[in-house]
Coordinates of C-alpha atoms and ligand atoms in Angstrom, one line a residue:
X9 CA -21.1 6.0 19.1
X10 CA -21.8 5.5 15.4
X11 CA -21.3 1.9 14.2
X12 CA -20.1 2.1 10.6
X13 CA -22.4 0.4 8.0
X14 CA -21.2 -1.9 5.2
X15 CA -21.8 -1.0 1.6
X16 CA -23.5 -3.9 -0.1
X17 CA -25.3 -3.9 -3.5
X18 CA -25.1 -0.1 -3.5
X19 CA -26.8 0.3 -0.1
X20 CA -25.4 1.2 3.3
X21 CA -26.5 -1.6 5.7
X22 CA -25.6 -2.8 9.1
X23 CA -23.9 -6.1 9.8
X24 CA -25.8 -8.5 12.1
X25 CA -22.5 -9.0 14.0
X26 CA -22.7 -7.6 17.5
X27 CA -19.0 -7.4 18.4
X28 CA -17.5 -4.0 17.6
X29 CA -14.0 -2.4 18.0
X30 CA -13.4 1.3 18.5
X31 CA -11.9 3.6 15.9
X32 CA -9.6 6.0 17.6
X33 CA -8.2 9.5 17.0
X34 CA -4.6 8.6 18.0
X35 CA -3.8 12.3 18.5
X36 CA -6.0 12.4 21.6
X37 CA -6.7 8.7 22.4
X38 CA -10.4 9.3 21.9
X39 CA -13.0 7.0 20.3
X40 CA -14.5 8.5 17.1
X41 CA -16.5 5.6 15.7
X42 CA -17.2 1.9 16.2
X43 CA -16.7 -0.7 13.6
X44 CA -18.5 -4.0 13.6
X45 CA -16.5 -7.2 13.2
X46 CA -18.5 -8.6 10.3
X47 CA -19.1 -12.1 9.4
X48 CA -19.0 -14.6 6.5
X49 CA -22.7 -13.7 5.9
X50 CA -21.7 -10.1 5.2
X51 CA -19.0 -11.1 2.8
X52 CA -21.5 -13.4 0.9
X53 CA -24.1 -10.6 0.7
X54 CA -21.4 -8.3 -0.8
X55 CA -20.3 -10.9 -3.3
X56 CA -23.9 -11.6 -4.3
X57 CA -24.4 -7.9 -4.9
X58 CA -21.2 -7.8 -6.9
X59 CA -22.1 -10.8 -9.0
X60 CA -25.4 -9.1 -10.0
X61 CA -23.5 -6.0 -11.1
X62 CA -20.6 -7.7 -12.8
X63 CA -22.0 -8.6 -16.3
X64 CA -23.1 -5.1 -17.1
X65 CA -20.0 -3.4 -15.6
X66 CA -17.8 -5.8 -17.6
X67 CA -19.7 -5.1 -20.8
X68 CA -19.5 -1.3 -20.2
X69 CA -17.0 0.0 -22.8
X70 CA -13.6 0.8 -21.2
X71 CA -13.8 4.4 -22.2
X72 CA -17.1 4.7 -20.3
X73 CA -15.6 3.1 -17.2
X74 CA -12.7 5.6 -17.6
X75 CA -15.3 8.4 -17.6
X76 CA -16.4 7.3 -14.1
X77 CA -12.8 7.5 -13.0
X78 CA -12.5 11.0 -14.5
X79 CA -15.6 12.2 -12.6
X80 CA -14.3 10.5 -9.4
X81 CA -10.9 12.3 -9.8
X82 CA -12.8 15.6 -10.0
X83 CA -14.8 14.8 -6.8
X84 CA -11.7 13.7 -5.0
X85 CA -10.0 17.0 -5.9
X86 CA -13.1 19.0 -4.7
X87 CA -13.0 17.2 -1.3
X88 CA -9.2 17.0 -1.1
X89 CA -8.8 19.1 2.0
X90 CA -11.6 17.5 4.0
X91 CA -10.6 14.0 3.1
X92 CA -7.0 14.8 4.1
X93 CA -8.2 16.1 7.4
X94 CA -10.2 12.9 7.9
X95 CA -7.1 10.9 7.3
X96 CA -5.1 12.9 9.9
X97 CA -7.9 12.4 12.4
X98 CA -8.3 8.6 12.1
X99 CA -4.6 7.9 11.5
X100 CA -2.7 10.6 13.4
X101 CA -0.3 11.6 10.6
X102 CA 0.2 15.3 9.9
X103 CA -2.0 17.1 7.4
X104 CA 0.9 17.3 4.9
X105 CA 1.5 13.6 5.2
X106 CA -2.3 12.9 4.9
X107 CA -2.4 15.0 1.7
X108 CA 0.5 13.0 0.3
X109 CA -1.4 9.8 1.2
X110 CA -4.4 11.0 -0.8
X111 CA -2.4 12.6 -3.6
X112 CA -0.6 9.3 -4.3
X113 CA -4.0 7.5 -4.3
X114 CA -5.5 10.0 -6.7
X115 CA -2.6 9.4 -9.1
X116 CA -3.7 5.8 -9.3
X117 CA -7.2 7.0 -10.3
X118 CA -5.6 9.2 -13.0
X119 CA -3.6 6.2 -14.2
X120 CA -6.8 4.1 -14.3
X121 CA -8.3 6.7 -16.6
X122 CA -6.0 5.4 -19.3
X123 CA -7.7 2.0 -19.1
X124 CA -8.7 1.8 -22.8
X125 CA -5.0 1.8 -23.7
X126 CA -3.8 -0.2 -20.8
X127 CA -6.2 -3.1 -21.5
X128 CA -5.3 -3.3 -25.2
X129 CA -4.3 -6.8 -26.4
X130 CA -2.0 -7.9 -29.1
X131 CA -2.6 -9.3 -32.5
X132 CA -0.7 -11.0 -35.4
X133 CA -2.0 -11.4 -38.9
X134 CA -1.3 -14.6 -40.8
X135 CA 0.0 -16.8 -38.1
X136 CA -0.6 -19.4 -40.8
X137 CA -2.0 -18.8 -44.3
X138 CA -5.4 -17.1 -43.9
X139 CA -5.4 -17.4 -40.1
X140 CA -5.1 -14.4 -37.7
X141 CA -4.6 -14.4 -33.9
X142 CA -5.4 -11.8 -31.3
X143 CA -5.5 -11.5 -27.5
X144 CA -8.0 -9.6 -25.4
X145 CA -7.7 -8.6 -21.7
X146 CA -10.9 -9.4 -19.9
X147 CA -11.8 -8.8 -16.2
X148 CA -11.7 -11.6 -13.7
X149 CA -15.1 -11.0 -12.0
X150 CA -15.4 -10.3 -8.3
X151 CA -12.1 -9.4 -6.6
X152 CA -11.2 -8.3 -3.1
X153 CA -8.8 -6.1 -1.2
X154 CA -7.6 -6.4 2.5
X155 CA -5.8 -3.3 3.8
X156 CA -3.5 -2.2 6.6
X157 CA -3.8 0.9 8.8
X158 CA -0.9 3.0 7.7
X159 CA -2.2 4.5 4.5
X160 CA -6.0 4.9 4.8
X161 CA -6.3 6.3 1.2
X162 CA -3.3 5.1 -0.8
X163 CA -3.2 1.4 -0.1
X164 CA -6.9 0.8 -0.9
X165 CA -6.3 3.0 -4.0
X166 CA -3.4 0.8 -5.1
X167 CA -6.1 -1.7 -5.7
X168 CA -9.6 -0.7 -6.6
X169 CA -9.1 2.1 -9.2
X170 CA -7.3 -0.4 -11.6
X171 CA -9.5 -3.3 -10.7
X172 CA -12.7 -1.3 -11.4
X173 CA -11.4 0.4 -14.5
X174 CA -10.6 -3.1 -15.9
X175 CA -14.2 -4.1 -15.4
X176 CA -14.1 -6.1 -12.2
X177 CA -16.3 -5.7 -9.1
X178 CA -14.4 -5.0 -5.9
X179 CA -15.1 -6.0 -2.3
X180 CA -12.9 -3.9 0.1
X181 CA -12.1 -4.8 3.7
X182 CA -10.5 -1.7 5.1
X183 CA -8.3 -1.8 8.2
X184 CA -10.6 -1.8 11.2
X185 CA -8.3 0.9 12.7
X186 CA -8.9 3.4 9.8
X187 CA -12.2 2.6 8.1
X188 CA -13.6 6.1 7.7
X189 CA -11.7 7.5 4.7
X190 CA -12.9 4.8 2.3
X191 CA -16.4 5.2 3.6
X192 CA -16.5 8.8 2.3
X193 CA -14.6 7.9 -0.9
X194 CA -17.3 5.2 -1.6
X195 CA -19.9 8.0 -1.5
X196 CA -17.9 9.9 -4.1
X197 CA -17.8 6.8 -6.3
X198 CA -21.6 6.7 -6.2
X199 CA -21.7 10.4 -7.1
X200 CA -19.3 9.7 -10.0
X201 CA -21.8 7.2 -11.4
X202 CA -20.3 3.9 -10.4
X203 CA -23.3 1.4 -10.6
X204 CA -24.6 -0.3 -7.4
X205 CA -22.7 -3.4 -6.4
X206 CA -19.6 -2.6 -8.4
X207 CA -17.8 -1.5 -5.2
X208 CA -18.6 -2.9 -1.8
X209 CA -17.2 -2.5 1.7
X210 CA -17.3 -5.1 4.4
X211 CA -15.9 -4.1 7.7
X212 CA -14.3 -6.5 10.1
X213 CA -11.3 -8.5 11.1
X214 CA -10.1 -12.1 10.8
X215 CA -13.5 -13.7 10.2
X216 CA -14.2 -11.4 7.2
X217 CA -10.7 -12.1 5.9
X218 CA -11.2 -15.8 6.2
X219 CA -14.6 -15.6 4.4
X220 CA -13.0 -13.6 1.6
X221 CA -10.2 -16.3 1.2
X222 CA -12.7 -19.1 1.2
X223 CA -15.5 -17.6 -1.0
X224 CA -15.7 -19.5 -4.3
X225 CA -16.8 -16.5 -6.3
X226 CA -13.9 -14.3 -5.4
X227 CA -11.3 -14.7 -8.1
X228 CA -8.4 -12.6 -6.8
X229 CA -7.2 -11.1 -3.6
X230 CA -4.9 -8.1 -3.0
X231 CA -3.5 -8.0 0.5
X232 CA -1.2 -5.5 2.2
X233 CA -0.1 -5.9 5.9
X234 CA 2.4 -7.5 8.1
X235 CA 4.5 -10.4 6.8
X236 CA 3.1 -13.1 9.0
X237 CA -0.4 -12.4 7.8
X238 CA 0.7 -11.7 4.2
X239 CA 2.3 -15.1 3.9
X240 CA -0.7 -16.9 5.4
X241 CA -3.1 -15.0 3.0
X242 CA -0.9 -15.9 0.0
X243 CA -0.8 -19.6 0.9
X244 CA -4.5 -19.9 1.8
X245 CA -5.7 -17.8 -1.2
X246 CA -3.6 -20.0 -3.5
X247 CA -5.0 -23.1 -1.8
X248 CA -8.5 -21.9 -2.7
X249 CA -7.5 -21.4 -6.3
X250 CA -7.3 -17.6 -6.3
X251 CA -4.9 -15.1 -7.8
X252 CA -3.1 -13.5 -4.9
X253 CA -0.8 -10.5 -4.6
X254 CA 0.3 -10.1 -0.9
X255 CA 2.6 -7.4 0.3
X256 CA 4.2 -7.8 3.8
X257 CA 6.3 -6.0 6.3
X258 CA 9.7 -4.4 5.8
X259 CA 13.1 -3.5 7.3
X260 CA 14.6 -0.9 5.0
X261 CA 18.4 -0.3 5.2
X262 CA 19.9 3.1 4.4
X263 CA 23.6 3.0 3.5
X264 CA 25.5 6.2 4.0
X265 CA 28.9 6.5 2.3
X266 CA 31.6 8.8 3.6
X267 CA 31.3 11.0 0.5
X268 CA 27.6 11.7 1.0
X269 CA 26.6 15.3 1.3
X270 CA 26.0 15.6 5.1
X271 CA 23.2 18.3 5.2
X272 CA 20.8 17.0 2.6
X273 CA 21.6 13.4 3.7
X274 CA 20.6 14.1 7.3
X275 CA 17.4 15.7 6.1
X276 CA 16.6 12.7 3.9
X277 CA 17.3 10.3 6.8
X278 CA 15.0 12.3 9.1
X279 CA 12.2 12.2 6.5
X280 CA 12.7 8.5 5.8
X281 CA 12.9 7.3 9.4
X282 CA 10.5 9.7 11.1
X283 CA 8.0 10.7 8.4
X284 CA 4.5 9.3 9.2
X285 CA 6.0 8.5 12.6
X286 CA 7.9 5.6 10.9
X287 CA 4.7 3.8 10.1
X288 CA 5.6 3.3 6.5
X289 CA 6.6 0.1 4.7
X290 CA 9.2 2.2 2.9
X291 CA 10.5 3.9 6.1
X292 CA 14.3 3.8 6.7
X293 CA 14.8 1.6 9.7
X294 CA 18.6 0.9 9.9
X295 CA 21.2 3.4 8.8
X296 CA 24.5 1.7 7.9
X297 CA 27.3 4.3 8.2
X298 CA 30.4 3.4 6.2
X299 CA 33.8 4.6 7.5
X300 CA 33.6 8.3 8.6
X301 CA 30.0 8.7 7.4
X302 CA 28.6 8.3 10.9
X303 CA 30.7 11.2 12.3
X304 CA 29.8 13.4 9.4
X305 CA 26.0 12.8 9.3
X306 CA 24.8 11.6 12.7
X307 CA 25.4 14.8 14.9
X308 CA 23.4 16.9 12.4
X309 CA 20.7 14.3 12.3
X310 CA 20.4 14.2 16.1
X311 CA 20.3 17.9 16.1
X312 CA 17.4 18.3 13.6
X313 CA 15.2 15.6 15.1
X314 CA 15.6 17.2 18.6
X315 CA 13.9 20.3 17.0
X316 CA 10.9 18.3 15.6
X317 CA 7.6 19.2 17.2
X318 CA 5.5 16.2 18.0
X319 CA 1.8 16.6 18.7
X320 CA -1.8 16.4 17.7
X321 CA -2.6 16.6 14.0
X322 CA -6.3 17.3 14.2
X323 CA -6.0 21.1 14.8
X324 CA -4.9 24.1 12.8
X325 CA -1.3 24.2 14.2
X326 CA 0.5 21.3 12.6
X327 CA 3.4 19.5 14.3
X328 CA 6.3 17.9 12.4
X329 CA 5.3 14.4 13.6
X330 CA 2.0 12.9 14.9
X331 CA 1.0 10.0 17.1
X332 CA 1.4 6.3 16.4
X333 CA -1.7 4.4 15.7
X334 CA -2.7 2.9 19.1
X335 CA -1.6 2.8 22.8
X336 CA -0.6 -0.9 22.3
X337 CA 1.6 0.0 19.4
X338 CA 3.2 2.9 21.3
X339 CA 4.0 0.5 24.2
X340 CA 5.4 -2.1 21.7
X341 CA 7.7 0.6 20.2
X342 CA 8.9 1.6 23.6
X343 CA 9.6 -2.0 24.6
X344 CA 11.6 -2.5 21.4
X345 CA 13.7 0.6 22.2
X346 CA 14.4 -0.8 25.6
X347 CA 15.2 -4.2 24.1
X348 CA 17.6 -2.6 21.7
X349 CA 19.3 -0.8 24.6
X350 CA 19.5 -3.9 26.7
X351 CA 21.3 -5.7 23.8
X352 CA 24.0 -3.1 23.6
X353 CA 22.5 -0.3 21.6
X354 CA 23.4 3.3 22.6
X355 CA 20.3 5.6 22.7
X356 CA 21.3 8.9 21.1
X357 CA 17.8 10.3 21.1
X358 CA 15.1 8.7 23.3
X359 CA 11.4 8.8 22.5
X360 CA 10.3 6.7 25.4
X361 CA 7.9 8.3 27.9
X362 CA 6.9 11.1 25.5
X363 CA 4.0 13.2 26.7
X364 CA 2.4 16.1 24.9
X365 CA 0.8 18.6 27.2
X366 CA -2.0 19.7 24.9
X367 CA -3.0 16.1 24.1
X368 CA -2.3 14.0 27.2
X369 CA -4.3 11.0 26.0
X370 CA -2.5 10.7 22.6
X371 CA -0.1 7.9 21.6
X372 CA 3.3 9.6 21.2
X373 CA 6.8 8.4 20.8
X374 CA 9.4 11.1 19.9
X375 CA 12.0 10.3 17.2
X376 CA 14.5 7.8 18.5
X377 CA 18.0 6.9 17.3
X378 CA 19.9 3.9 18.6
X379 CA 23.6 3.7 17.7
X380 CA 26.0 0.7 17.9
X381 CA 23.4 -1.8 16.8
X382 CA 24.6 -5.0 15.2
X383 CA 23.1 -8.3 14.1
X384 CA 23.3 -9.7 17.7
X385 CA 20.7 -7.1 18.6
X386 CA 17.1 -8.2 17.8
X387 CA 16.1 -4.7 16.7
X388 CA 18.4 -5.1 13.7
X389 CA 16.0 -7.5 12.2
X390 CA 12.6 -6.9 13.8
X391 CA 10.1 -4.5 12.0
X392 CA 9.5 -1.8 14.6
X393 CA 7.1 0.3 12.4
X394 CA 7.6 3.4 14.6
X395 CA 9.9 6.4 14.8
X396 CA 13.1 4.5 15.6
X397 CA 16.3 4.5 13.5
X398 CA 19.0 2.0 14.4
X399 CA 22.6 2.7 13.4
X400 CA 25.1 0.1 12.3
X401 CA 28.7 0.7 11.3
X402 CA 30.6 -0.8 8.4
X403 CA 34.1 -0.4 7.1
X404 CA 33.3 -0.8 3.4
X405 CA 30.5 -0.6 0.9
X406 CA 30.8 -4.4 0.6
X407 CA 30.2 -4.9 4.3
X408 CA 27.2 -2.4 4.2
X409 CA 25.6 -4.3 1.3
X410 CA 26.1 -7.6 3.1
X411 CA 24.4 -6.1 6.2
X412 CA 21.4 -4.9 4.1
X413 CA 21.1 -8.3 2.4
X414 CA 21.3 -10.4 5.6
X415 CA 17.8 -9.7 6.8
X416 CA 14.7 -11.4 5.5
X417 CA 12.7 -8.5 4.0
X418 CA 13.2 -6.8 0.7
X419 CA 11.0 -3.8 0.2
X420 CA 13.4 -0.8 0.0
X421 CA 17.1 0.0 0.3
X422 CA 18.8 3.3 -0.2
X423 CA 22.3 4.6 -0.7
X424 CA 23.6 8.1 0.0
X425 CA 26.7 9.0 -2.0
X426 CA 28.2 11.4 -4.5
X427 CA 29.8 8.5 -6.4
X428 CA 27.8 7.2 -9.4
X429 CA 29.9 4.1 -9.5
X430 CA 29.3 3.3 -5.8
X431 CA 25.5 3.9 -6.3
X432 CA 25.5 1.6 -9.3
X433 CA 27.3 -1.1 -7.3
X434 CA 24.7 -0.8 -4.6
X435 CA 21.8 -0.8 -6.9
X436 CA 22.9 -4.0 -8.7
X437 CA 23.9 -6.0 -5.6
X438 CA 21.3 -5.0 -3.0
X439 CA 18.5 -7.6 -2.5
X440 CA 15.5 -5.2 -2.4
X441 CA 12.8 -4.5 -4.9
X442 CA 12.8 -0.6 -4.6
X443 CA 16.1 1.2 -4.5
X444 CA 16.8 4.9 -3.6
X445 CA 19.9 6.7 -4.7
X446 CA 20.0 9.8 -2.5
X447 CA 16.3 9.3 -2.0
X448 CA 15.2 8.1 1.4
X449 CA 11.7 6.9 0.5
X450 CA 11.9 5.4 -3.0
X451 CA 8.2 4.6 -3.2
X452 CA 7.2 4.3 -6.9
X453 CA 4.4 6.4 -8.3
X454 CA 1.2 5.1 -9.8
X455 CA 2.5 4.2 -13.3
X456 CA 5.3 2.0 -11.8
X457 CA 4.7 -1.3 -9.9
X458 CA 5.4 -1.4 -6.1
X459 CA 8.0 -4.1 -6.4
X460 CA 8.7 -5.5 -2.9
X461 CA 10.9 -8.7 -2.8
X462 CA 11.7 -11.5 -0.4
X463 CA 9.5 -11.6 2.8
X464 CA 8.0 -8.2 1.8
X465 CA 6.0 -9.7 -1.1
X466 CA 4.3 -13.0 -1.9
X467 CA 3.0 -13.5 -5.4
X468 CA 4.1 -12.6 -9.0
X469 CA 2.3 -9.4 -10.1
X470 CA 2.7 -6.4 -7.9
X471 CA 0.2 -3.5 -7.2
X472 CA 0.2 -0.4 -9.4
X473 CA 1.3 0.2 -13.0
X474 CA 1.0 -2.4 -15.8
X475 CA 1.4 -5.2 -13.3
X476 CA -1.8 -4.1 -11.7
X477 CA -3.6 -4.3 -15.0
X478 CA -2.2 -7.7 -15.6
X479 CA -3.2 -8.9 -12.1
X480 CA -6.8 -7.8 -12.5
X481 CA -7.3 -9.2 -16.1
X482 CA -6.9 -12.5 -17.8
X483 CA -6.1 -12.9 -21.5
X484 CA -8.3 -14.6 -24.1
X485 CA -6.5 -15.5 -27.3
X486 CA -8.7 -15.9 -30.4
X487 CA -7.5 -17.7 -33.5
X488 CA -9.6 -16.9 -36.6
X489 CA -10.0 -18.5 -40.0
X490 CA -12.7 -17.8 -42.6
X491 CA -13.3 -20.6 -45.1
X492 CA -15.3 -18.6 -47.7
X493 CA -16.8 -15.2 -48.2
X494 CA -20.3 -16.8 -47.6
X495 CA -22.9 -15.0 -49.7
X496 CA -20.3 -12.4 -50.5
X497 CA -18.7 -15.0 -52.9
X498 CA -21.2 -13.7 -55.5
X499 CA -20.0 -10.1 -55.3
X500 CA -16.4 -10.4 -54.2
X501 CA -15.0 -12.5 -57.1
X502 CA -15.0 -11.0 -60.6
Ligands
LIG14 P1 -1.8 -6.3 9.9 O1 -1.2 -7.4 9.2 O2 -2.0 -6.3 11.3 O3 -3.3 -6.1 9.3 C1 -3.5 -5.9 7.9 C2 -4.9 -6.4 7.5 O4 -5.0 -7.8 7.8 C3 -6.0 -5.7 8.3 O5 -7.1 -5.5 7.5 C4 -6.4 -6.8 9.4 O6 -7.7 -6.7 9.8 C5 -6.1 -8.1 8.8 N1 -5.5 -9.1 9.7 C6 -4.8 -8.9 10.8 N2 -4.4 -10.0 11.4 C7 -5.0 -11.0 10.7 C8 -5.1 -12.4 10.8 N3 -4.4 -13.1 11.7 N4 -5.8 -13.1 9.8 C9 -6.4 -12.5 8.9 N5 -6.4 -11.2 8.7 C10 -5.7 -10.4 9.6 O7 -1.0 -5.0 9.4 P2 -1.2 -3.5 10.0 O8 -0.7 -3.4 11.4 O9 -2.6 -3.0 9.7 O10 -0.3 -2.7 9.0 C11 1.1 -2.6 9.2 C12 1.9 -3.6 8.4 O11 1.6 -3.4 7.0 C13 3.4 -3.4 8.5 O12 4.0 -4.7 8.7 C14 3.8 -2.8 7.2 O13 5.1 -3.0 6.8 C15 2.8 -3.4 6.3 N6 2.7 -2.7 5.0 C16 3.3 -3.2 3.9 C17 3.2 -2.5 2.7 C18 3.9 -3.0 1.5 O14 3.7 -2.5 0.4 N7 4.8 -4.0 1.6 C19 2.5 -1.3 2.6 C20 1.9 -0.8 3.8 C21 2.0 -1.5 5.0

């Protein structure tokens, strides 16, 4: 089986590490590649290559760096279909979902094409008589990104397009579960004219992450993954004097008011909870039905999810939902469903023991709904990260907001209603950084920041949008005074 090489100083080269882990096709449970668990030596080689490339890349005019992004955008469009198929194969999500993953990532490349404007500083003339002041945004140097498995294209692309366009060199550690997509995208970057060493890939697990955190020449770290790791990365990165933006897990609450439009609301709940097999940090995880809302929406929801076709995503006939990432994750999701049931939950739709005849080795869990969940049930607060929707009941909007605010995360929260006043009340009082009003997955697009709160984000500046530019640049403020015209004195004065 092919062991994936690292990209260091513009060359594909193999890690000296001998331990490898398999990359699976979750649709079939088959190994499609091996990835080496790299070492601190690999990280150092990548950083040395990046340091060599940095002075010239930082001195390249922003509009020329933008041209590289323009060419890359064209190459990504030309390979859109095959890249999306690759995402489906290594992740298990459907082709439509894979295309969404890539499309959202390309939008960050498009955003990065605006870097000459985005990097502009500020100026003020005459801050004192004859003295002017201006700020420039300058790149940090070598920066690094550490990624989760659930968006093989989008999450790395939250990071490197903006970092590179701002003049930094970037070292990427992809998820060892989905390392193939960025491998191909790195080839396209070279074809787009990105100089050697500006973008590097080091594959691996914890040892590589620790080496990134400890390397003195890495100035900033972007992390996305589970909360336990995100918090640890934030603390350790700060300890080593780095800028860190660290996005963690989520438990997103969907509040349904009795006046919500039942048909579209049921469809939005389906897409929110079961899209990408629930492996989304913006997936709806708990539906809080207020008053009669449960009776109005749940039967329709159960009905439409029973009709969903679950199966392999690597063929021509596409299902509505694919596999989850690994056998271990499938088993964990099944265990959490059983735990929820044992704590009093009533299983309305049961995904345990799912088997798919055409792909018996795949890792499948059908959409699951567990009603009558409350805070005494562990699944009300545990991130499941699979196709499971828990249902709570509340008498009032106040009670529903209190339920949404009681858990520790704060990525997304949604309300379904036809009342503008109720929606406004929810938006202002809910403790989550991304709010949906009749939108089940309120993930912001490239020109907005991805603003997780609470245990869903550690740091100050989020990924994407202007905050991304601020994160990957530092400001230099210059104050200028000229004492005389110099030799010009002769010809300036009459
Ligand atoms: P994970 O935390 O297991 O892994 C993320 C990255 O950290 C991987 O590259 C992995 O190699 C590395 N890693 C894992 N354990 C480590 C350790 N102990 N020390 C150092 N590095 C370690 O996450 P995952 O399972 O790949 O992804 C799913 C998680 O990511 C979910 O919790 C999901 O909510 C979260 N996520 C959050 C966002 C967001 O924006 N908040 C977006 C996508 C995914």
